[in-house]
Structure formats: structure tokens, C-alpha cells
Short mmCIF file of C-alpha atoms and ligand atoms in Angstrom, two decimals:
data_model
loop_
_atom_site.label_atom_id
_atom_site.label_comp_id
_atom_site.label_asym_id
_atom_site.label_seq_id
_atom_site.Cartn_x
_atom_site.Cartn_y
_atom_site.Cartn_z
CA MET A 2 -26.32 -11.75 -0.40
CA THR A 3 -29.32 -10.65 1.72
CA SER A 4 -31.95 -8.87 0.13
CA SER A 5 -34.57 -6.89 2.31
CA THR A 6 -37.59 -7.99 2.72
CA VAL A 7 -39.84 -4.91 2.11
CA THR A 8 -40.26 -4.77 -1.70
CA LEU A 9 -41.64 -2.02 -3.96
CA ALA A 10 -42.41 -1.28 -7.27
CA PRO A 11 -39.74 0.35 -8.74
CA GLU A 12 -41.48 3.08 -10.14
CA ALA A 13 -43.33 3.91 -6.74
CA ALA A 14 -39.98 3.48 -5.19
CA LEU A 15 -37.94 5.95 -7.71
CA ALA A 16 -40.71 8.65 -7.06
CA VAL A 17 -39.88 7.82 -2.94
CA VAL A 18 -36.20 8.89 -4.01
CA SER A 19 -37.16 11.82 -6.17
CA ASP A 20 -39.32 13.18 -3.59
CA ALA A 21 -36.80 13.61 -0.97
CA GLY A 22 -39.15 14.77 2.09
CA ALA A 23 -40.27 11.59 2.18
CA CYS A 24 -37.23 9.50 3.70
CA ALA A 25 -35.38 12.97 5.23
CA GLU A 26 -35.37 15.35 7.10
CA THR A 27 -31.98 16.70 7.73
CA ARG A 28 -30.20 18.65 4.47
CA ALA A 29 -27.55 15.64 4.69
CA SER A 30 -29.68 13.05 4.03
CA PHE A 31 -31.40 15.28 1.77
CA ARG A 32 -28.66 16.09 0.03
CA LEU A 33 -27.52 11.91 -0.04
CA SER A 34 -30.51 11.48 -1.81
CA ARG A 35 -29.95 14.21 -4.51
CA THR A 36 -26.71 12.38 -4.97
CA LEU A 37 -27.96 9.13 -5.41
CA ASP A 38 -30.63 10.14 -7.88
CA ASP A 39 -27.32 12.18 -10.03
CA THR A 40 -25.87 8.54 -9.84
CA LEU A 41 -28.11 5.86 -10.49
CA GLY A 42 -30.34 8.33 -13.35
CA SER A 43 -34.04 8.89 -13.12
CA GLY A 44 -34.53 5.27 -15.46
CA SER A 45 -31.98 3.11 -13.34
CA ARG A 46 -33.94 0.13 -12.38
CA GLY A 47 -31.57 -2.34 -11.21
CA GLY A 48 -31.21 -4.20 -8.02
CA ALA A 49 -28.89 -1.47 -6.61
CA THR A 50 -31.52 1.18 -7.17
CA ARG A 51 -34.41 -0.88 -5.46
CA THR A 52 -32.33 -2.00 -2.38
CA ALA A 53 -31.01 1.05 -2.10
CA ILE A 54 -34.67 2.89 -2.38
CA GLU A 55 -35.80 -0.15 0.16
CA ARG A 56 -33.29 1.25 2.48
CA ALA A 57 -34.27 4.91 2.48
CA ALA A 58 -37.54 4.43 2.23
CA SER A 59 -37.48 2.30 5.67
CA GLY A 60 -37.21 5.43 8.15
CA ASP A 61 -34.26 5.09 10.37
CA VAL A 62 -31.87 5.31 7.21
CA GLU A 63 -30.54 8.26 9.36
CA ALA A 64 -29.62 5.95 12.60
CA TRP A 65 -28.26 3.41 9.26
CA LEU A 66 -25.89 5.44 8.61
CA GLY A 67 -24.96 6.93 11.87
CA HIS A 68 -24.38 3.38 13.00
CA VAL A 69 -22.11 2.58 9.93
CA ARG A 70 -20.50 5.69 9.62
CA SER A 71 -16.91 4.30 10.29
CA ALA A 72 -17.32 1.80 7.51
CA ALA A 73 -19.13 3.50 5.57
CA GLY A 74 -16.69 4.30 2.50
CA CYS A 75 -15.43 0.64 2.64
CA SER A 76 -16.12 -1.72 -0.55
CA ASN A 77 -16.84 -4.69 1.82
CA PRO A 78 -16.76 -4.14 5.67
CA VAL A 79 -16.60 -7.00 7.80
CA ARG A 80 -20.27 -7.71 10.30
CA LEU A 81 -19.07 -8.13 13.72
CA THR A 82 -21.92 -9.23 15.97
CA GLY A 83 -22.14 -10.23 19.84
CA SER A 84 -22.32 -7.92 22.48
CA ILE A 85 -19.53 -4.71 23.92
CA ASP A 86 -19.35 -4.46 27.74
CA ARG A 87 -18.67 -1.11 29.46
CA ILE A 88 -15.62 -1.66 32.72
CA ASP A 89 -15.00 0.77 35.08
CA ALA A 90 -11.17 0.73 34.72
CA ALA A 91 -10.57 1.59 38.61
CA THR A 92 -12.80 -0.78 39.68
CA GLY A 93 -13.24 -3.51 36.90
CA ALA A 94 -17.16 -3.36 37.62
CA LEU A 95 -19.55 -3.74 34.65
CA LEU A 96 -21.28 -0.95 33.77
CA GLY A 97 -23.66 -2.13 31.02
CA THR A 98 -23.64 -4.52 28.11
CA THR A 99 -24.89 -3.34 24.50
CA SER A 100 -25.78 -6.33 22.37
CA THR A 101 -25.49 -5.97 18.38
CA GLN A 102 -29.14 -7.67 18.50
CA ASP A 103 -30.26 -4.23 19.12
CA MET A 104 -28.39 -2.14 16.96
CA PRO A 105 -29.65 -1.60 13.19
CA ASP A 106 -28.56 -4.46 11.23
CA GLY A 107 -27.91 -6.60 14.28
CA ALA A 108 -24.15 -6.11 13.35
CA ILE A 109 -21.53 -3.82 13.43
CA TYR A 110 -19.70 -3.11 10.46
CA LYS A 111 -15.81 -2.47 10.35
CA ALA A 112 -14.17 -1.19 7.52
CA CYS A 113 -11.79 -3.82 5.60
CA GLY A 114 -8.53 -1.86 5.99
CA ASN A 115 -6.96 -3.31 2.90
CA ARG A 116 -4.35 -1.38 1.49
CA ARG A 117 -4.70 -2.28 -1.68
CA SER A 118 -6.77 0.19 -3.82
CA SER A 119 -8.04 -2.35 -6.78
CA VAL A 120 -9.42 -4.21 -3.35
CA CYS A 121 -10.43 -1.07 -1.33
CA PRO A 122 -9.95 2.48 -2.16
CA HIS A 123 -11.89 3.85 0.71
CA CYS A 124 -9.64 1.89 3.18
CA ALA A 125 -6.66 2.22 0.48
CA GLU A 126 -6.96 5.99 0.72
CA VAL A 127 -6.51 5.85 4.42
CA TYR A 128 -3.34 3.72 4.64
CA ARG A 129 -2.22 5.89 2.22
CA ARG A 130 -2.53 8.87 4.30
CA ASP A 131 -1.46 7.04 7.30
CA ALA A 132 1.86 5.97 5.07
CA PHE A 133 2.00 9.50 4.00
CA GLN A 134 2.30 11.00 8.04
CA LEU A 135 4.55 7.91 9.17
CA ILE A 136 7.28 8.59 6.63
CA ARG A 137 6.81 11.91 6.37
CA ALA A 138 7.59 11.86 10.78
CA GLY A 139 10.61 10.73 10.23
CA MET A 140 12.47 13.13 7.71
CA VAL A 141 10.67 16.70 9.53
CA GLY A 142 9.53 15.43 12.82
CA GLY A 143 5.61 15.65 14.15
CA LYS A 144 3.03 13.06 15.45
CA GLY A 145 5.44 12.62 18.38
CA VAL A 146 8.81 12.09 16.67
CA ASP A 147 11.60 14.43 17.85
CA THR A 148 11.36 17.42 15.24
CA CYS A 149 15.34 17.29 15.32
CA VAL A 150 14.93 14.62 13.07
CA SER A 151 14.74 17.12 10.23
CA ILE A 152 18.42 18.66 10.01
CA ARG A 153 19.73 14.77 10.11
CA PRO A 154 20.91 13.65 6.54
CA ALA A 155 18.63 11.85 4.74
CA VAL A 156 19.25 10.21 1.04
CA PHE A 157 16.49 8.60 -0.83
CA ALA A 158 17.35 5.36 -2.80
CA THR A 159 15.78 3.24 -5.38
CA LEU A 160 17.17 -0.60 -5.69
CA THR A 161 16.73 -2.13 -8.23
CA ALA A 162 16.51 -5.59 -9.76
CA PRO A 163 19.22 -6.48 -12.49
CA SER A 164 17.97 -7.80 -15.94
CA PHE A 165 16.68 -10.96 -16.87
CA GLY A 166 15.86 -10.68 -20.43
CA VAL A 167 15.53 -7.85 -22.76
CA VAL A 168 12.28 -6.31 -22.51
CA HIS A 169 10.30 -3.51 -23.77
CA THR A 170 11.08 0.09 -22.00
CA ARG A 171 10.16 3.96 -22.59
CA ARG A 172 13.23 5.63 -23.11
CA THR A 173 12.97 9.62 -23.07
CA SER A 174 16.03 12.17 -24.08
CA LYS A 175 17.24 14.62 -21.09
CA ALA A 176 14.95 16.85 -22.62
CA GLY A 177 11.73 14.65 -21.78
CA GLN A 178 11.37 13.35 -25.91
CA PRO A 179 10.45 9.77 -26.36
CA LEU A 180 12.92 7.75 -27.48
CA PRO A 181 13.08 4.54 -29.62
CA CYS A 182 12.59 1.47 -27.55
CA ARG A 183 15.68 -0.60 -28.76
CA PRO A 184 17.22 0.75 -32.12
CA ARG A 185 19.69 -1.80 -33.72
CA ARG A 186 21.42 -1.49 -36.80
CA ASN A 187 22.30 -4.90 -37.05
CA PRO A 188 19.82 -6.44 -34.44
CA GLU A 189 21.17 -10.20 -32.40
CA VAL A 190 18.75 -12.93 -33.59
CA CYS A 191 17.48 -14.74 -30.56
CA PRO A 192 18.26 -18.57 -30.76
CA HIS A 193 14.35 -18.89 -31.44
CA GLY A 194 14.49 -16.40 -34.44
CA VAL A 195 13.35 -13.29 -32.59
CA GLU A 196 15.14 -10.33 -33.37
CA LEU A 197 16.34 -8.49 -30.60
CA ALA A 198 15.59 -4.76 -31.51
CA CYS A 199 12.54 -2.30 -31.12
CA HIS A 200 12.15 0.65 -33.08
CA ALA A 201 8.97 1.75 -31.24
CA LEU A 202 8.00 4.74 -29.13
CA HIS A 203 6.50 3.59 -26.49
CA ASP A 204 3.79 6.00 -24.58
CA LYS A 205 3.42 5.75 -20.58
CA GLY A 206 1.33 2.97 -19.57
CA ALA A 207 1.62 1.05 -23.12
CA HIS A 208 0.33 -2.61 -22.46
CA VAL A 209 3.87 -3.64 -23.88
CA LEU A 210 6.23 -2.20 -21.64
CA GLY A 211 8.01 -4.86 -19.54
CA MET A 212 7.36 -7.76 -21.76
CA PRO A 213 10.32 -9.85 -23.14
CA LEU A 214 11.79 -8.98 -27.05
CA CYS A 215 11.54 -13.24 -26.57
CA LEU A 216 9.49 -15.44 -23.78
CA ASP A 217 11.39 -18.13 -24.64
CA CYS A 218 14.63 -16.47 -24.15
CA TYR A 219 13.36 -14.89 -20.85
CA ASP A 220 15.39 -16.08 -17.48
CA TYR A 221 11.68 -16.96 -15.64
CA ALA A 222 13.70 -18.93 -12.68
CA GLY A 223 16.22 -16.40 -11.94
CA GLN A 224 13.18 -13.85 -11.57
CA VAL A 225 11.18 -15.30 -9.66
CA ALA A 226 14.07 -16.35 -7.26
CA PHE A 227 15.26 -12.60 -7.07
CA ASN A 228 11.33 -11.98 -6.13
CA ALA A 229 11.42 -14.92 -3.82
CA CYS A 230 14.73 -13.64 -1.94
CA ALA A 231 14.90 -9.86 -2.19
CA SER A 232 14.24 -9.36 1.59
CA GLU A 233 16.94 -10.86 2.33
CA LEU A 234 18.94 -9.38 -0.06
CA TRP A 235 17.88 -5.97 1.41
CA ARG A 236 18.51 -7.20 4.63
CA ARG A 237 21.95 -7.56 4.01
CA THR A 238 22.67 -4.44 2.38
CA THR A 239 20.79 -2.64 5.01
CA ILE A 240 23.62 -4.38 7.19
CA ALA A 241 26.34 -3.44 4.97
CA VAL A 242 25.40 0.15 4.84
CA ASN A 243 25.50 0.36 8.44
CA ARG A 244 28.71 -1.27 9.00
CA TYR A 245 30.21 0.67 6.14
CA LEU A 246 28.64 4.22 8.76
CA SER A 247 30.61 2.10 11.59
CA ARG A 248 33.65 1.77 10.72
CA LEU A 249 33.43 5.36 8.99
CA ALA A 250 32.64 6.73 12.62
CA SER A 251 34.96 4.55 14.71
CA ARG A 252 38.15 5.43 12.63
CA SER A 253 37.55 9.00 13.10
CA GLY A 254 36.84 8.74 16.58
CA LEU A 255 33.40 9.29 16.67
CA GLY A 256 29.98 8.35 18.40
CA GLU A 257 28.44 5.07 17.46
CA VAL A 258 26.18 5.67 13.98
CA ARG A 259 22.93 4.00 11.97
CA ALA A 260 21.02 4.76 9.05
CA THR A 261 17.93 4.07 9.83
CA CYS A 262 15.10 3.61 7.26
CA CYS A 263 11.66 3.20 5.99
CA LYS A 264 11.13 1.44 2.47
CA VAL A 265 8.30 0.32 -0.07
CA ALA A 266 8.35 -2.67 -2.74
CA GLU A 267 7.30 -1.65 -5.87
CA PHE A 268 6.44 -4.13 -8.93
CA GLN A 269 7.75 -3.22 -11.73
CA THR A 270 5.67 -4.22 -15.20
CA ARG A 271 8.30 -6.63 -16.11
CA GLY A 272 6.82 -8.52 -12.44
CA VAL A 273 9.75 -7.84 -10.30
CA VAL A 274 9.90 -6.27 -7.15
CA HIS A 275 12.28 -3.00 -6.57
CA TYR A 276 12.69 -1.10 -3.53
CA HIS A 277 12.17 2.79 -2.72
CA ALA A 278 13.55 3.79 0.32
CA VAL A 279 14.59 6.74 2.54
CA PHE A 280 17.46 6.97 4.64
CA ARG A 281 17.99 9.16 7.46
CA LEU A 282 21.72 9.07 9.43
CA ASP A 283 21.18 9.05 13.08
CA GLY A 284 23.55 8.69 16.43
CA ILE A 285 23.25 6.03 19.07
CA ASP A 286 22.68 7.37 22.72
CA PRO A 287 25.43 5.04 24.77
CA ASP A 288 22.88 4.49 27.19
CA THR A 289 19.03 3.73 25.89
CA GLY A 290 20.11 2.93 22.57
CA ASP A 291 18.18 5.46 21.25
CA ALA A 292 18.59 7.35 18.22
CA THR A 293 20.42 10.77 18.66
CA ALA A 294 21.70 13.37 16.56
CA PRO A 295 24.43 11.64 14.23
CA PRO A 296 27.99 13.18 14.92
CA ALA A 297 28.30 16.69 13.42
CA GLU A 298 31.36 15.52 11.36
CA LEU A 299 29.44 13.04 9.24
CA ASP A 300 27.09 14.09 6.26
CA VAL A 301 25.37 13.44 3.42
CA VAL A 302 27.82 12.59 1.62
CA ASP A 303 29.00 9.77 3.54
CA LEU A 304 25.79 8.75 3.95
CA THR A 305 25.62 8.24 0.26
CA ASP A 306 28.81 6.95 -0.22
CA ALA A 307 27.31 4.03 2.21
CA LEU A 308 24.35 3.80 0.26
CA ALA A 309 25.99 3.25 -3.26
CA PHE A 310 29.05 1.12 -1.16
CA ALA A 311 26.24 -1.44 -0.17
CA ALA A 312 24.44 -1.38 -2.99
CA ALA A 313 27.22 -2.38 -5.78
CA GLY A 314 28.84 -4.72 -2.93
CA THR A 315 25.73 -7.09 -1.62
CA SER A 316 25.15 -9.52 -3.09
CA PHE A 317 24.61 -13.82 -2.09
CA THR A 318 23.71 -17.18 -3.35
CA THR A 319 20.58 -18.86 -2.33
CA ALA A 320 19.87 -22.71 -1.10
CA PRO A 321 20.47 -24.95 -3.62
CA HIS A 322 17.53 -26.04 -6.04
CA PRO A 323 17.26 -29.30 -8.41
CA ASP A 324 16.76 -26.87 -11.26
CA GLN A 325 20.15 -24.93 -9.83
CA PRO A 326 22.40 -27.22 -7.99
CA ASN A 327 24.49 -24.43 -7.19
CA GLY A 328 21.69 -21.46 -6.34
CA TRP A 329 21.02 -18.45 -7.57
CA HIS A 330 23.37 -15.65 -7.35
CA LEU A 331 21.63 -12.37 -6.31
CA ALA A 332 22.43 -8.83 -6.83
CA TRP A 333 21.00 -5.65 -7.41
CA GLY A 334 20.95 -3.81 -10.73
CA GLU A 335 22.88 -1.39 -11.69
CA GLN A 336 21.02 1.63 -12.15
CA PHE A 337 21.44 3.12 -8.48
CA LYS A 338 21.37 6.88 -7.74
CA PRO A 339 21.06 8.36 -4.41
CA ILE A 340 19.09 11.66 -3.67
CA PRO A 341 19.74 13.72 -0.93
CA VAL A 342 16.39 14.81 0.34
CA LYS A 343 15.99 18.66 1.58
CA LEU A 344 13.30 19.68 3.43
CA SER A 345 12.04 22.55 1.13
CA GLY A 346 13.30 24.42 -2.79
CA ASP A 347 11.30 24.11 -6.14
CA GLN A 348 14.33 21.77 -8.10
CA GLU A 349 15.02 19.44 -4.89
CA VAL A 350 13.93 16.29 -3.59
CA THR A 351 11.81 17.21 -0.74
CA ASP A 352 10.43 15.15 2.54
CA SER A 353 6.63 15.85 1.15
CA LEU A 354 7.84 14.51 -2.37
CA VAL A 355 9.33 11.29 -0.93
CA ALA A 356 6.73 10.80 1.65
CA GLY A 357 4.19 11.25 -1.20
CA TYR A 358 5.94 8.85 -3.48
CA LEU A 359 6.46 6.07 -1.22
CA ALA A 360 2.83 6.52 0.19
CA LYS A 361 1.82 5.71 -3.07
CA TYR A 362 2.88 2.92 -3.73
CA ALA A 363 2.20 1.33 -0.20
CA THR A 364 -1.30 0.75 -1.99
CA LYS A 365 -0.54 -1.28 -4.35
CA SER A 366 1.07 -4.89 -5.12
CA THR A 367 1.38 -6.60 -8.58
CA GLU A 368 -1.18 -4.48 -10.21
CA ALA A 369 1.28 -3.31 -12.73
CA THR A 370 2.02 -6.30 -14.29
CA GLY A 371 -1.56 -6.51 -14.90
CA HIS A 372 -2.03 -9.72 -12.53
CA VAL A 373 -4.82 -9.34 -9.74
CA SER A 374 -5.24 -12.41 -7.67
CA ARG A 375 -5.72 -13.88 -4.92
CA ARG A 376 -3.93 -16.67 -3.03
CA LEU A 377 -3.50 -19.61 -5.73
CA ASN A 378 -4.24 -23.78 -5.13
CA THR A 379 -3.74 -27.17 -6.90
CA GLU A 380 -7.42 -25.90 -8.06
CA THR A 381 -7.08 -22.12 -9.61
CA ILE A 382 -3.72 -22.43 -10.29
CA ASP A 383 -4.01 -24.11 -14.16
CA LEU A 384 -6.04 -20.55 -14.78
CA TYR A 385 -3.23 -18.28 -14.07
CA ALA A 386 0.08 -20.54 -15.04
CA ASN A 387 1.10 -21.47 -18.13
CA GLU A 388 4.53 -22.93 -19.42
CA HIS A 389 3.98 -21.40 -22.82
CA GLY A 390 1.53 -18.21 -22.28
CA THR A 391 1.81 -14.52 -21.50
CA HIS A 392 4.40 -13.05 -19.24
CA THR A 393 2.84 -13.45 -16.46
CA GLU A 394 1.47 -17.08 -16.86
CA ARG A 395 5.12 -17.79 -17.41
CA LEU A 396 5.92 -16.78 -13.86
CA ILE A 397 3.52 -17.90 -12.39
CA ASP A 398 4.09 -21.25 -13.60
CA ALA A 399 7.97 -20.71 -12.50
CA CYS A 400 6.76 -19.99 -8.98
CA TRP A 401 4.45 -23.26 -8.89
CA TYR A 402 7.24 -25.22 -10.67
CA LEU A 403 10.20 -24.28 -8.79
CA GLY A 404 7.95 -24.38 -5.79
CA ARG A 405 7.19 -28.27 -5.68
CA VAL A 406 10.36 -28.82 -3.47
CA PRO A 407 9.83 -28.25 0.37
CA GLU A 408 12.51 -25.65 0.41
CA TRP A 409 11.18 -23.47 -2.27
CA ARG A 410 7.82 -24.31 -1.23
CA ARG A 411 7.45 -20.39 -0.84
CA LEU A 412 6.97 -19.78 -4.00
CA ARG A 413 3.71 -22.08 -4.41
CA ARG A 414 1.72 -19.73 -1.22
CA TRP A 415 3.18 -16.89 -3.30
CA ALA A 416 3.06 -17.69 -7.08
CA HIS A 417 -0.03 -14.68 -7.07
CA MET A 418 2.77 -12.36 -6.02
CA LEU A 419 4.95 -13.83 -8.53
CA GLY A 420 7.69 -15.28 -6.08
CA PHE A 421 7.57 -11.85 -3.47
CA GLY A 422 6.21 -12.99 0.25
CA GLY A 423 7.93 -9.58 1.71
CA HIS A 424 5.72 -6.68 3.52
CA PHE A 425 5.47 -3.74 0.99
CA LEU A 426 6.17 -0.72 3.49
CA THR A 427 8.21 -1.65 6.62
CA LYS A 428 10.44 0.89 8.41
CA SER A 429 13.18 0.86 10.73
CA ARG A 430 12.28 0.29 14.89
CA ARG A 431 13.52 3.88 15.36
CA TYR A 432 12.38 5.29 12.06
CA SER A 433 9.25 6.94 12.83
CA ILE A 434 6.00 6.06 15.09
CA THR A 435 3.79 3.42 13.89
CA PHE A 436 0.65 3.16 12.14
CA ARG A 437 -0.75 1.65 15.40
CA ILE A 438 -0.12 5.06 16.89
CA LEU A 439 -1.97 7.22 14.10
CA ARG A 440 -4.69 4.77 14.09
CA ASP A 441 -4.97 4.78 17.60
CA THR A 442 -4.94 8.85 17.81
CA ARG A 443 -7.61 8.59 15.35
CA VAL A 444 -10.16 6.61 16.97
CA ILE A 445 -9.43 8.86 20.54
CA TRP A 446 -9.60 11.78 18.06
CA ARG A 447 -13.29 10.87 16.96
CA ARG A 448 -14.34 9.52 20.00
CA THR A 449 -13.54 12.85 21.62
CA VAL A 450 -15.34 14.45 18.48
CA ASP A 451 -18.89 12.24 18.69
CA ALA A 452 -18.60 11.73 22.31
CA ASP A 453 -22.45 11.53 23.18
CA PRO A 454 -22.17 13.97 26.33
CA ALA A 455 -25.35 11.73 28.12
CA THR A 456 -23.68 8.49 27.78
CA ASP A 457 -19.69 9.30 27.65
CA THR A 458 -19.17 11.54 29.80
CA ASP A 459 -15.93 9.63 31.57
CA GLY A 460 -14.55 7.84 28.51
CA GLU A 461 -10.96 8.12 29.95
CA THR A 462 -11.90 6.08 32.66
CA THR A 463 -14.15 3.41 30.93
CA LEU A 464 -13.10 -0.08 28.82
CA VAL A 465 -14.85 -0.79 26.15
CA VAL A 466 -14.58 -4.64 25.52
CA GLY A 467 -16.07 -6.41 22.95
CA ASN A 468 -17.09 -9.85 22.49
CA LEU A 469 -17.60 -9.55 19.00
CA THR A 470 -17.39 -12.58 16.36
CA TYR A 471 -17.35 -12.56 12.51
CA SER A 472 -20.61 -12.86 11.07
CA GLY A 473 -19.78 -11.99 7.11
CA SER A 474 -18.10 -9.69 5.08
CA GLY A 475 -19.92 -7.33 2.48
CA TRP A 476 -22.98 -4.81 2.83
CA ARG A 477 -25.74 -6.60 2.45
CA THR A 478 -27.77 -5.58 -0.41
CA LEU A 479 -25.69 -3.47 -3.46
CA GLY A 480 -28.06 -0.52 -2.07
CA ASP A 481 -27.04 -0.57 0.89
CA ALA A 482 -23.22 -0.24 -0.14
CA MET A 483 -24.61 2.74 -2.45
CA LEU A 484 -26.00 4.66 0.11
CA ALA A 485 -22.96 4.00 2.55
CA ASN A 486 -20.50 4.76 0.05
CA THR A 487 -22.27 8.00 -1.39
CA SER A 488 -22.91 9.21 1.92
CA ALA A 489 -18.82 8.35 2.81
CA ALA A 490 -18.14 10.76 -0.48
CA LEU A 491 -20.72 13.40 0.85
CA ALA A 492 -18.43 13.59 3.92
CA ARG A 493 -15.22 13.49 2.49
CA GLU A 494 -16.59 16.03 0.10
CA GLN A 495 -17.76 18.34 2.96
CA GLN A 496 -14.50 17.94 4.68
CA ARG A 497 -12.56 19.08 1.20
CA VAL A 498 -14.21 22.09 1.24
CA GLY A 499 -14.63 23.06 5.13
CA ARG A 500 -10.31 22.84 4.82
CA GLU A 501 -10.24 24.96 1.82
CA GLU A 502 -12.60 27.65 2.94
CA LEU A 503 -10.24 27.24 6.26
CA ALA A 504 -7.07 28.10 4.02
CA HIS A 505 -8.66 30.71 2.49
CA ALA A 506 -9.44 32.54 5.62
CA GLN A 507 -6.21 31.95 7.17
CA SER A 508 -4.68 33.41 3.52
CA MET A 509 -7.25 36.46 4.31
CA THR A 510 -6.04 37.41 7.19
CA ASP A 511 -2.60 36.42 6.84
ZN1 ZN B 12 -12.24 -1.37 2.83
ZN1 ZN B 13 9.30 -1.70 -27.62
ZN1 ZN B 14 14.39 -16.47 -27.89
#
């Protein structure tokens, strides 16, 4: 981390922040320094405080905050250096070049864009909102998706993995009362002498949830093989859904139909992936192949039947492994109940509920299992893998050990993901718009809103081409991080208040 060259005694520096007028003229930066003051506490003497104050005292903090605004909330932005050319789109003539050397810090800051909230809360929040829009648009239309989709049958379904051994679970009665985990009057005793019973009422989020009653009995190889091949099992399942629907349609003399879907992978606490998905029943335009309204004869019951049929009937045997010469036979677990998605209503599963639920999981990864690490290699594997260790250590060990043969090498590559190498959010091409469209729309909107009339009067016809290279990541000092993140938080707060005021004003006129 580079630190600023200006050094101030902490006492002198704190005086600068307390006296907001010394470094800030506008209301926004006055509020910023007030908030910083609250955050840091007047007694704080850390490196973050000093560097934040140095930046604030440097006089051009306003310009700097404006410069970093698009990445301000990010925990670990990427710094890019080089030049940006403005080119006339019609003629290809170079209109001008700006070097990052002439910008604050000599670099452009770009948000990291990580979807995991444990890595970057800000970027994950942007991702979650986009995911919500994208998933919801597939159910109700809008954002460029035909609003006709809102009357097509839609079903929400969760496909879980089978059991790989007895684990502690949180059970509740129909009324929501907690029930004992695994009550047994005469419990079985496993070959390792462990009684396979548990009378505890486990709390939500309890550490023991998902942990095997006997670690030595647990099928670690089977579970990581399932994680490694879950995407393939999913692929085969969607094929089975569509075969069922096609057969049903052709038997009734109807046109072609297809289930389009959007799915999110979630790690259960026991460290196995399962999928939440929303399926929509579409017809197929015979000329263009595009999604259209399905035949009126087919409804949500047919879609539910197709899903139930596919979930129960899809299974396959993996490629062989020296430790499992006949391969692993993979199928879904037994709990499966597809739920029709309604567009409104209190008791029902609605589009917003489903989209919110899926989008939330799209910003997570292995956090539920308590394991978060980067890709593992021969140097780091011993820190996380242990054949006789904790549940997670044994899962990682199984990935590494089974991944020793070339055909299963991907288990080593994805050992930090407990063997799962798939995407966390995927959708059929026809389901909805893409993340790319949402991002581009946001950039265009921002350009329109932020456009400086003196320099950007012809945004439509000017191409902006960056010749930028990576020069580093992260904020240069802890103080910069604090200033940028605080200003982004203030901006978000302002937006929230603005939205609330607008909603209030609207409710008064209604
Ligand atoms: Zn970020
Ligand atoms: Zn238990
Ligand atoms: Zn045992």
C-alpha cells in the first residue's frame, strides 16, 4: 500500500477534520467530514484516520471524490492507467486524447464487480439488484421483456441433493415450533461407536447444523462427486422437463412448447449445492424460434407435473474413478415440491418474493459452510484439507485426493468450492434480458445524467476508446478507502431518502 507523502501530526490533522470549513466548502463534503468524524471517533489515531485526513486536507478532495465516484463504494477497486481516445463515430477521426496521468492519482478506478457479498458488499449489492431485475423481468416483463410473459404459467422449484450421511438439522412443527433434531428411543450405533440420535432443539444459524453425527461414516467422496457433477445432473433434468412437455403437446396436437428457466445454486450448510429455480412455460414461434405464448390448453399443472417427473426420474452415473470403478450414481434428493408463482396475493409465492429470494442467493457462495478461501494449490492445500479434520476440511481433502487423476482434475481446481465448478446464476437464453443489457443501460443513464454540456454534447456520435492497462488493485491508503466508501454510503442514503420522499409525495396526491 502506498501512503501519502504529506505527513501531519495526528492532533493537527484531527483539527482539520473537525473544522469542516478548512477542507470542504460544499454541503456534501461537510456532511462527509461529519460522518467521518462520527465513524472515526475523535480519539482515533489509526493510519486510516491520518491518511483520510491528509486526503481531505489536500484541497482537491471534491475533485478526487468526483473522479472515483463510479467505484467509490467498492472495497477493492482496480486501478487502470493509460489513455482514453474520443473518436468521431461517423468519420473515425480522433477528436482528442486524455491521459490518466492528468487525472487525480494518475489512474482511473473501476469497481471490482465481485458478486460475493463477503468479498465486496457494494459490488455484490449492485449485482443483487441486477439479478432481481433480470429474474423478475422473466416473470412479469419490462426492462425490454414482453409483458405478455406475466400471464404464462410459472413455477418455483428447489432441487436438493440426496443424503450423504446423517447430519444435525433444524426441524420445526407445522406451527413453527422447534422439534428435536433426531429423536430416537433406541438409537442405532454406528461402527465408530457413535449413537445416531440428537435430542437438541437447534437454533437457526447454530454452528452444529449441517454437521454429520459421525464424521467417519460420512460419504465425503460421494458428496464432492455430486458437487462436481451437479451442473450435468441439472442439464439432464431440464432436457427431461422439455421432453415431457413436448410429448404432452404433440399428443394433444399442439404447437411446440418449452420450459425456460433461471436458476441459482446455493450451498447448504452440509457443504452440498442445491438449486432454486423459476420455470416459465413458453410456446415456440415456428418461424423465428423465439419464445411466444404457450398453447392455452397447457397450464401450470402441466408444468408442475413435468418438473416432478424430471426431478424424480433423472439420474446418471459419472465417469469411473480408481476409487469408485463403476462411477458414482447421482440423482436428486427426495424433498421436491414445485410451487406455482402468482403475480399478487398475500399467501402466495409471488414474482417479487421469488426474484428476491433467488437474487439474494446469487451473491453468496460457500459462506454457509463457514469456508471462504481463494483457489487452493499445493502450497496452500494443507492449510484447509485434513482427512481426519473438521467436516469442511474433510470435504476439501476429498476434492484434493480424488482430483489426483486427470479425468477428475477439476475437483482440485474447485476444491475451494468443495468441488462445485458451476455458475451460481444461469438462465435460459430466452428467459429474460442479460446482465450486460442492465449494465449498459446504467452506463447510458449515468452518462445522460452526469453529462457535462461543455464536453459531451454529442454523446451519441462520439466513441470513447480506452487504451488502459491494469496498474494495481485496492485503494492507495486506508484513508482513501474510508473517504470513498463513506461518500458512497452518503450518496446511497441520499438516494434512499429521495425515493422515500417521492413515494410519500405520490401517496399524498393519490
Ligand atoms: Zn467491489
Ligand atoms: Zn442435532
Ligand atoms: Zn461412524
